[in-house]
Structure formats: structure tokens, C-alpha cells
């Protein structure tokens, strides 16, 4: 995928107001071209959010160990990266994906606390760089099993995030 192939004019005509731009677009095309593309999207009335995977990189990176020790090294690396993007005045938001475990959080002591810690720390850090930045996250759509399987606590996470985006899958889990 390339941001060069996105027809912003066509999207604007269809009423698109927000675009999630994968953070790797900057390493693929360079900062200058990335910023230029965001400015072009703004001319069409669209806001651009930088999309980044928090705990997934060629497989899941766990927010804590089985014994409950937080993975500060990884968390701090992601926070450093998103603070960099939040420092671009053209960036409207940061969107976190994979801000969770891969379905096995119950096997890890302090799993929910680790994810909540990351969300709070990341949001506070982003707001210290840009108080107006919009922070969102993709969350799993299983309200009764969120903490157990994914270590996602909607009520706690939503106090820090501006927007929660439930990932609703048609036909997933053999449901209608």
C-alpha cells in the first residue's frame, strides 16, 4: 500500500472526514512527503491520524511477562515513536492498534494493569507534546471477556482515550 495511490479528492467527495495513516508511511516515503500528503488531505477537509500497532510487531509483543513484570522497554519505545509523530503540527491524532494481548491475557499476571499503564502513560506523554492531539484505539468487541482474553478495560481506557473504536467483525466467532 502506498499513500500515493490514495485518491483524496474522491474520498472527500464521498464525505470522508478522517484518515488513518500507517506510521510506516514516513519511513517508506520520508517525513517531507508524509507531511505534504497530510497537508493535501487537510485541503480536502480531512483530519489525519497516525496509526501504530502498540503490542504487535511480526507477532504479539506482550505488555508484561507471565510473572507480571511490565515490558517498559517496549512501551517506552512505542511512546517515544508516537511522541515524535505528535510533534508534527500537521498530525491531528494518534491511533493505537493492537493495544492488547492476543487472546491469552489470563495467562499473564498484571495483564490488565500493564495495558492500562501503557494507555495512561502514552496519553499523558502525547498530551505533553500536543495538548490538542486526538488519541484513539481499536478495541476488541467482546464486552464480557475483554479483560480476561485481551487485558482491555474499556472503562479505564476510555478515561484516557478520546475515542474508542470497537472492531466489529461480521461473521467472526461463528456469530451473525
mmCIF file with all atom_site columns, N, CA and C in Angstrom, residues 23 26 31 35 50-53 74-96 117-131 133-135:
data_model
loop_
_atom_site.group_PDB
_atom_site.id
_atom_site.type_symbol
_atom_site.label_atom_id
_atom_site.label_alt_id
_atom_site.label_comp_id
_atom_site.label_asym_id
_atom_site.label_entity_id
_atom_site.label_seq_id
_atom_site.pdbx_PDB_ins_code
_atom_site.Cartn_x
_atom_site.Cartn_y
_atom_site.Cartn_z
_atom_site.occupancy
_atom_site.B_iso_or_equiv
_atom_site.pdbx_formal_charge
_atom_site.auth_seq_id
_atom_site.auth_comp_id
_atom_site.auth_asym_id
_atom_site.auth_atom_id
_atom_site.pdbx_PDB_model_num
ATOM 1   N N  . UNK A 1 23  ? 1.956  4.541  10.324 1.00 0.00 ? 23  UNK A N  1
ATOM 2   C CA . UNK A 1 23  ? 3.195  5.262  10.650 1.00 0.00 ? 23  UNK A CA 1
ATOM 3   C C  . UNK A 1 23  ? 4.360  4.890  9.747  1.00 0.00 ? 23  UNK A C  1
ATOM 4   N N  . UNK A 1 26  ? 5.921  7.098  6.761  1.00 0.00 ? 26  UNK A N  1
ATOM 5   C CA . UNK A 1 26  ? 7.020  8.056  6.875  1.00 0.00 ? 26  UNK A CA 1
ATOM 6   C C  . UNK A 1 26  ? 8.370  7.420  6.567  1.00 0.00 ? 26  UNK A C  1
ATOM 7   N N  . UNK A 1 31  ? 9.729  11.926 5.713  1.00 0.00 ? 31  UNK A N  1
ATOM 8   C CA . UNK A 1 31  ? 8.958  12.896 6.503  1.00 0.00 ? 31  UNK A CA 1
ATOM 9   C C  . UNK A 1 31  ? 8.370  13.998 5.623  1.00 0.00 ? 31  UNK A C  1
ATOM 10  N N  . UNK A 1 35  ? 4.382  14.682 5.397  1.00 0.00 ? 35  UNK A N  1
ATOM 11  C CA . UNK A 1 35  ? 3.776  15.944 5.832  1.00 0.00 ? 35  UNK A CA 1
ATOM 12  C C  . UNK A 1 35  ? 3.039  16.603 4.670  1.00 0.00 ? 35  UNK A C  1
ATOM 13  N N  . UNK A 1 50  ? -2.222 9.234  12.833 1.00 0.00 ? 50  UNK A N  1
ATOM 14  C CA . UNK A 1 50  ? -1.138 8.273  12.610 1.00 0.00 ? 50  UNK A CA 1
ATOM 15  C C  . UNK A 1 50  ? -1.498 6.974  13.330 1.00 0.00 ? 50  UNK A C  1
ATOM 16  N N  . UNK A 1 51  ? -1.500 5.874  12.583 1.00 0.00 ? 51  UNK A N  1
ATOM 17  C CA . UNK A 1 51  ? -1.924 4.550  13.054 1.00 0.00 ? 51  UNK A CA 1
ATOM 18  C C  . UNK A 1 51  ? -0.676 3.725  13.386 1.00 0.00 ? 51  UNK A C  1
ATOM 19  N N  . UNK A 1 52  ? -0.633 3.211  14.600 1.00 0.00 ? 52  UNK A N  1
ATOM 20  C CA . UNK A 1 52  ? 0.523  2.433  15.025 1.00 0.00 ? 52  UNK A CA 1
ATOM 21  C C  . UNK A 1 52  ? 0.083  1.228  15.853 1.00 0.00 ? 52  UNK A C  1
ATOM 22  N N  . UNK A 1 53  ? 0.750  0.128  15.671 1.00 0.00 ? 53  UNK A N  1
ATOM 23  C CA . UNK A 1 53  ? 0.490  -1.066 16.476 1.00 0.00 ? 53  UNK A CA 1
ATOM 24  C C  . UNK A 1 53  ? 1.293  -0.961 17.765 1.00 0.00 ? 53  UNK A C  1
ATOM 25  N N  . UNK A 1 74  ? 9.651  -1.976 25.699 1.00 0.00 ? 74  UNK A N  1
ATOM 26  C CA . UNK A 1 74  ? 8.800  -1.881 24.513 1.00 0.00 ? 74  UNK A CA 1
ATOM 27  C C  . UNK A 1 74  ? 7.839  -0.697 24.623 1.00 0.00 ? 74  UNK A C  1
ATOM 28  N N  . UNK A 1 75  ? 7.212  -0.561 25.785 1.00 0.00 ? 75  UNK A N  1
ATOM 29  C CA . UNK A 1 75  ? 6.262  0.544  25.985 1.00 0.00 ? 75  UNK A CA 1
ATOM 30  C C  . UNK A 1 75  ? 6.931  1.889  25.731 1.00 0.00 ? 75  UNK A C  1
ATOM 31  N N  . UNK A 1 76  ? 8.109  2.090  26.312 1.00 0.00 ? 76  UNK A N  1
ATOM 32  C CA . UNK A 1 76  ? 8.812  3.363  26.145 1.00 0.00 ? 76  UNK A CA 1
ATOM 33  C C  . UNK A 1 76  ? 9.217  3.605  24.696 1.00 0.00 ? 76  UNK A C  1
ATOM 34  N N  . UNK A 1 77  ? 9.545  2.542  23.977 1.00 0.00 ? 77  UNK A N  1
ATOM 35  C CA . UNK A 1 77  ? 9.881  2.679  22.559 1.00 0.00 ? 77  UNK A CA 1
ATOM 36  C C  . UNK A 1 77  ? 8.694  3.145  21.734 1.00 0.00 ? 77  UNK A C  1
ATOM 37  N N  . UNK A 1 78  ? 7.530  2.579  21.995 1.00 0.00 ? 78  UNK A N  1
ATOM 38  C CA . UNK A 1 78  ? 6.310  2.987  21.276 1.00 0.00 ? 78  UNK A CA 1
ATOM 39  C C  . UNK A 1 78  ? 5.951  4.423  21.647 1.00 0.00 ? 78  UNK A C  1
ATOM 40  N N  . UNK A 1 79  ? 6.042  4.755  22.928 1.00 0.00 ? 79  UNK A N  1
ATOM 41  C CA . UNK A 1 79  ? 5.716  6.116  23.369 1.00 0.00 ? 79  UNK A CA 1
ATOM 42  C C  . UNK A 1 79  ? 6.659  7.132  22.721 1.00 0.00 ? 79  UNK A C  1
ATOM 43  N N  . UNK A 1 80  ? 7.923  6.815  22.653 1.00 0.00 ? 80  UNK A N  1
ATOM 44  C CA . UNK A 1 80  ? 8.891  7.712  22.001 1.00 0.00 ? 80  UNK A CA 1
ATOM 45  C C  . UNK A 1 80  ? 8.506  7.940  20.536 1.00 0.00 ? 80  UNK A C  1
ATOM 46  N N  . UNK A 1 81  ? 8.112  6.859  19.870 1.00 0.00 ? 81  UNK A N  1
ATOM 47  C CA . UNK A 1 81  ? 7.748  6.943  18.458 1.00 0.00 ? 81  UNK A CA 1
ATOM 48  C C  . UNK A 1 81  ? 6.504  7.811  18.252 1.00 0.00 ? 81  UNK A C  1
ATOM 49  N N  . UNK A 1 82  ? 5.468  7.600  19.074 1.00 0.00 ? 82  UNK A N  1
ATOM 50  C CA . UNK A 1 82  ? 4.238  8.382  18.867 1.00 0.00 ? 82  UNK A CA 1
ATOM 51  C C  . UNK A 1 82  ? 4.422  9.842  19.280 1.00 0.00 ? 82  UNK A C  1
ATOM 52  N N  . UNK A 1 83  ? 5.277  10.089 20.248 1.00 0.00 ? 83  UNK A N  1
ATOM 53  C CA . UNK A 1 83  ? 5.580  11.481 20.616 1.00 0.00 ? 83  UNK A CA 1
ATOM 54  C C  . UNK A 1 83  ? 6.241  12.207 19.439 1.00 0.00 ? 83  UNK A C  1
ATOM 55  N N  . UNK A 1 84  ? 7.065  11.492 18.710 1.00 0.00 ? 84  UNK A N  1
ATOM 56  C CA . UNK A 1 84  ? 7.703  12.059 17.516 1.00 0.00 ? 84  UNK A CA 1
ATOM 57  C C  . UNK A 1 84  ? 6.631  12.514 16.520 1.00 0.00 ? 84  UNK A C  1
ATOM 58  N N  . UNK A 1 85  ? 5.668  11.633 16.229 1.00 0.00 ? 85  UNK A N  1
ATOM 59  C CA . UNK A 1 85  ? 4.611  11.986 15.271 1.00 0.00 ? 85  UNK A CA 1
ATOM 60  C C  . UNK A 1 85  ? 3.693  13.072 15.820 1.00 0.00 ? 85  UNK A C  1
ATOM 61  N N  . UNK A 1 86  ? 3.417  13.046 17.103 1.00 0.00 ? 86  UNK A N  1
ATOM 62  C CA . UNK A 1 86  ? 2.564  14.071 17.711 1.00 0.00 ? 86  UNK A CA 1
ATOM 63  C C  . UNK A 1 86  ? 3.231  15.445 17.648 1.00 0.00 ? 86  UNK A C  1
ATOM 64  N N  . UNK A 1 87  ? 4.538  15.449 17.503 1.00 0.00 ? 87  UNK A N  1
ATOM 65  C CA . UNK A 1 87  ? 5.276  16.701 17.386 1.00 0.00 ? 87  UNK A CA 1
ATOM 66  C C  . UNK A 1 87  ? 5.109  17.383 16.037 1.00 0.00 ? 87  UNK A C  1
ATOM 67  N N  . UNK A 1 88  ? 4.572  16.694 15.053 1.00 0.00 ? 88  UNK A N  1
ATOM 68  C CA . UNK A 1 88  ? 4.305  17.320 13.750 1.00 0.00 ? 88  UNK A CA 1
ATOM 69  C C  . UNK A 1 88  ? 3.008  18.109 13.886 1.00 0.00 ? 88  UNK A C  1
ATOM 70  N N  . UNK A 1 89  ? 3.039  19.406 13.677 1.00 0.00 ? 89  UNK A N  1
ATOM 71  C CA . UNK A 1 89  ? 1.833  20.217 13.851 1.00 0.00 ? 89  UNK A CA 1
ATOM 72  C C  . UNK A 1 89  ? 0.704  19.812 12.891 1.00 0.00 ? 89  UNK A C  1
ATOM 73  N N  . UNK A 1 90  ? 1.049  19.136 11.822 1.00 0.00 ? 90  UNK A N  1
ATOM 74  C CA . UNK A 1 90  ? 0.042  18.715 10.844 1.00 0.00 ? 90  UNK A CA 1
ATOM 75  C C  . UNK A 1 90  ? -0.744 17.479 11.287 1.00 0.00 ? 90  UNK A C  1
ATOM 76  N N  . UNK A 1 91  ? -0.204 16.703 12.210 1.00 0.00 ? 91  UNK A N  1
ATOM 77  C CA . UNK A 1 91  ? -0.858 15.463 12.651 1.00 0.00 ? 91  UNK A CA 1
ATOM 78  C C  . UNK A 1 91  ? -2.017 15.799 13.597 1.00 0.00 ? 91  UNK A C  1
ATOM 79  N N  . UNK A 1 92  ? -3.184 15.260 13.263 1.00 0.00 ? 92  UNK A N  1
ATOM 80  C CA . UNK A 1 92  ? -4.390 15.542 14.054 1.00 0.00 ? 92  UNK A CA 1
ATOM 81  C C  . UNK A 1 92  ? -4.603 14.545 15.178 1.00 0.00 ? 92  UNK A C  1
ATOM 82  N N  . UNK A 1 93  ? -4.115 13.323 14.996 1.00 0.00 ? 93  UNK A N  1
ATOM 83  C CA . UNK A 1 93  ? -4.364 12.307 16.006 1.00 0.00 ? 93  UNK A CA 1
ATOM 84  C C  . UNK A 1 93  ? -3.398 11.151 15.926 1.00 0.00 ? 93  UNK A C  1
ATOM 85  N N  . UNK A 1 94  ? -3.419 10.358 16.998 1.00 0.00 ? 94  UNK A N  1
ATOM 86  C CA . UNK A 1 94  ? -2.655 9.107  17.067 1.00 0.00 ? 94  UNK A CA 1
ATOM 87  C C  . UNK A 1 94  ? -3.668 7.999  17.320 1.00 0.00 ? 94  UNK A C  1
ATOM 88  N N  . UNK A 1 95  ? -3.588 6.946  16.519 1.00 0.00 ? 95  UNK A N  1
ATOM 89  C CA . UNK A 1 95  ? -4.497 5.804  16.671 1.00 0.00 ? 95  UNK A CA 1
ATOM 90  C C  . UNK A 1 95  ? -3.675 4.561  17.003 1.00 0.00 ? 95  UNK A C  1
ATOM 91  N N  . UNK A 1 96  ? -3.990 3.961  18.141 1.00 0.00 ? 96  UNK A N  1
ATOM 92  C CA . UNK A 1 96  ? -3.313 2.737  18.562 1.00 0.00 ? 96  UNK A CA 1
ATOM 93  C C  . UNK A 1 96  ? -4.110 1.511  18.134 1.00 0.00 ? 96  UNK A C  1
ATOM 94  N N  . UNK A 1 117 ? -1.641 0.824  32.247 1.00 0.00 ? 117 UNK A N  1
ATOM 95  C CA . UNK A 1 117 ? -0.462 1.662  32.489 1.00 0.00 ? 117 UNK A CA 1
ATOM 96  C C  . UNK A 1 117 ? 0.031  2.262  31.172 1.00 0.00 ? 117 UNK A C  1
ATOM 97  N N  . UNK A 1 118 ? 0.138  1.421  30.152 1.00 0.00 ? 118 UNK A N  1
ATOM 98  C CA . UNK A 1 118 ? 0.610  1.906  28.859 1.00 0.00 ? 118 UNK A CA 1
ATOM 99  C C  . UNK A 1 118 ? -0.311 2.995  28.320 1.00 0.00 ? 118 UNK A C  1
ATOM 100 N N  . UNK A 1 119 ? -1.620 2.754  28.348 1.00 0.00 ? 119 UNK A N  1
ATOM 101 C CA . UNK A 1 119 ? -2.573 3.729  27.816 1.00 0.00 ? 119 UNK A CA 1
ATOM 102 C C  . UNK A 1 119 ? -2.431 5.062  28.550 1.00 0.00 ? 119 UNK A C  1
ATOM 103 N N  . UNK A 1 120 ? -2.423 5.015  29.859 1.00 0.00 ? 120 UNK A N  1
ATOM 104 C CA . UNK A 1 120 ? -2.325 6.252  30.642 1.00 0.00 ? 120 UNK A CA 1
ATOM 105 C C  . UNK A 1 120 ? -1.015 6.981  30.373 1.00 0.00 ? 120 UNK A C  1
ATOM 106 N N  . UNK A 1 121 ? 0.087  6.255  30.381 1.00 0.00 ? 121 UNK A N  1
ATOM 107 C CA . UNK A 1 121 ? 1.399  6.858  30.174 1.00 0.00 ? 121 UNK A CA 1
ATOM 108 C C  . UNK A 1 121 ? 1.527  7.417  28.762 1.00 0.00 ? 121 UNK A C  1
ATOM 109 N N  . UNK A 1 122 ? 1.063  6.666  27.775 1.00 0.00 ? 122 UNK A N  1
ATOM 110 C CA . UNK A 1 122 ? 1.137  7.121  26.384 1.00 0.00 ? 122 UNK A CA 1
ATOM 111 C C  . UNK A 1 122 ? 0.290  8.377  26.188 1.00 0.00 ? 122 UNK A C  1
ATOM 112 N N  . UNK A 1 123 ? -0.926 8.370  26.711 1.00 0.00 ? 123 UNK A N  1
ATOM 113 C CA . UNK A 1 123 ? -1.815 9.530  26.537 1.00 0.00 ? 123 UNK A CA 1
ATOM 114 C C  . UNK A 1 123 ? -1.241 10.763 27.224 1.00 0.00 ? 123 UNK A C  1
ATOM 115 N N  . UNK A 1 124 ? -0.741 10.615 28.426 1.00 0.00 ? 124 UNK A N  1
ATOM 116 C CA . UNK A 1 124 ? -0.143 11.754 29.131 1.00 0.00 ? 124 UNK A CA 1
ATOM 117 C C  . UNK A 1 124 ? 1.076  12.281 28.368 1.00 0.00 ? 124 UNK A C  1
ATOM 118 N N  . UNK A 1 125 ? 1.878  11.380 27.849 1.00 0.00 ? 125 UNK A N  1
ATOM 119 C CA . UNK A 1 125 ? 3.069  11.782 27.092 1.00 0.00 ? 125 UNK A CA 1
ATOM 120 C C  . UNK A 1 125 ? 2.688  12.508 25.810 1.00 0.00 ? 125 UNK A C  1
ATOM 121 N N  . UNK A 1 126 ? 1.686  11.998 25.104 1.00 0.00 ? 126 UNK A N  1
ATOM 122 C CA . UNK A 1 126 ? 1.244  12.640 23.867 1.00 0.00 ? 126 UNK A CA 1
ATOM 123 C C  . UNK A 1 126 ? 0.692  14.030 24.137 1.00 0.00 ? 126 UNK A C  1
ATOM 124 N N  . UNK A 1 127 ? -0.091 14.157 25.207 1.00 0.00 ? 127 UNK A N  1
ATOM 125 C CA . UNK A 1 127 ? -0.678 15.457 25.530 1.00 0.00 ? 127 UNK A CA 1
ATOM 126 C C  . UNK A 1 127 ? 0.381  16.463 25.997 1.00 0.00 ? 127 UNK A C  1
ATOM 127 N N  . UNK A 1 128 ? 1.495  15.978 26.512 1.00 0.00 ? 128 UNK A N  1
ATOM 128 C CA . UNK A 1 128 ? 2.571  16.890 26.898 1.00 0.00 ? 128 UNK A CA 1
ATOM 129 C C  . UNK A 1 128 ? 3.244  17.489 25.659 1.00 0.00 ? 128 UNK A C  1
ATOM 130 N N  . UNK A 1 129 ? 3.189  16.772 24.548 1.00 0.00 ? 129 UNK A N  1
ATOM 131 C CA . UNK A 1 129 ? 3.752  17.247 23.291 1.00 0.00 ? 129 UNK A CA 1
ATOM 132 C C  . UNK A 1 129 ? 2.740  18.107 22.543 1.00 0.00 ? 129 UNK A C  1
ATOM 133 N N  . UNK A 1 130 ? 1.492  17.642 22.521 1.00 0.00 ? 130 UNK A N  1
ATOM 134 C CA . UNK A 1 130 ? 0.432  18.334 21.783 1.00 0.00 ? 130 UNK A CA 1
ATOM 135 C C  . UNK A 1 130 ? -0.882 18.168 22.551 1.00 0.00 ? 130 UNK A C  1
ATOM 136 N N  . UNK A 1 131 ? -1.263 19.148 23.351 1.00 0.00 ? 131 UNK A N  1
ATOM 137 C CA . UNK A 1 131 ? -2.479 19.034 24.161 1.00 0.00 ? 131 UNK A CA 1
ATOM 138 C C  . UNK A 1 131 ? -3.754 18.829 23.342 1.00 0.00 ? 131 UNK A C  1
ATOM 139 N N  . UNK A 1 133 ? -4.005 16.944 20.566 1.00 0.00 ? 133 UNK A N  1
ATOM 140 C CA . UNK A 1 133 ? -3.970 15.705 19.775 1.00 0.00 ? 133 UNK A CA 1
ATOM 141 C C  . UNK A 1 133 ? -5.156 14.810 20.146 1.00 0.00 ? 133 UNK A C  1
ATOM 142 N N  . UNK A 1 134 ? -5.770 14.191 19.149 1.00 0.00 ? 134 UNK A N  1
ATOM 143 C CA . UNK A 1 134 ? -6.861 13.253 19.376 1.00 0.00 ? 134 UNK A CA 1
ATOM 144 C C  . UNK A 1 134 ? -6.250 11.856 19.478 1.00 0.00 ? 134 UNK A C  1
ATOM 145 N N  . UNK A 1 135 ? -6.557 11.157 20.563 1.00 0.00 ? 135 UNK A N  1
ATOM 146 C CA . UNK A 1 135 ? -5.970 9.830  20.771 1.00 0.00 ? 135 UNK A CA 1
ATOM 147 C C  . UNK A 1 135 ? -7.079 8.794  20.744 1.00 0.00 ? 135 UNK A C  1
#
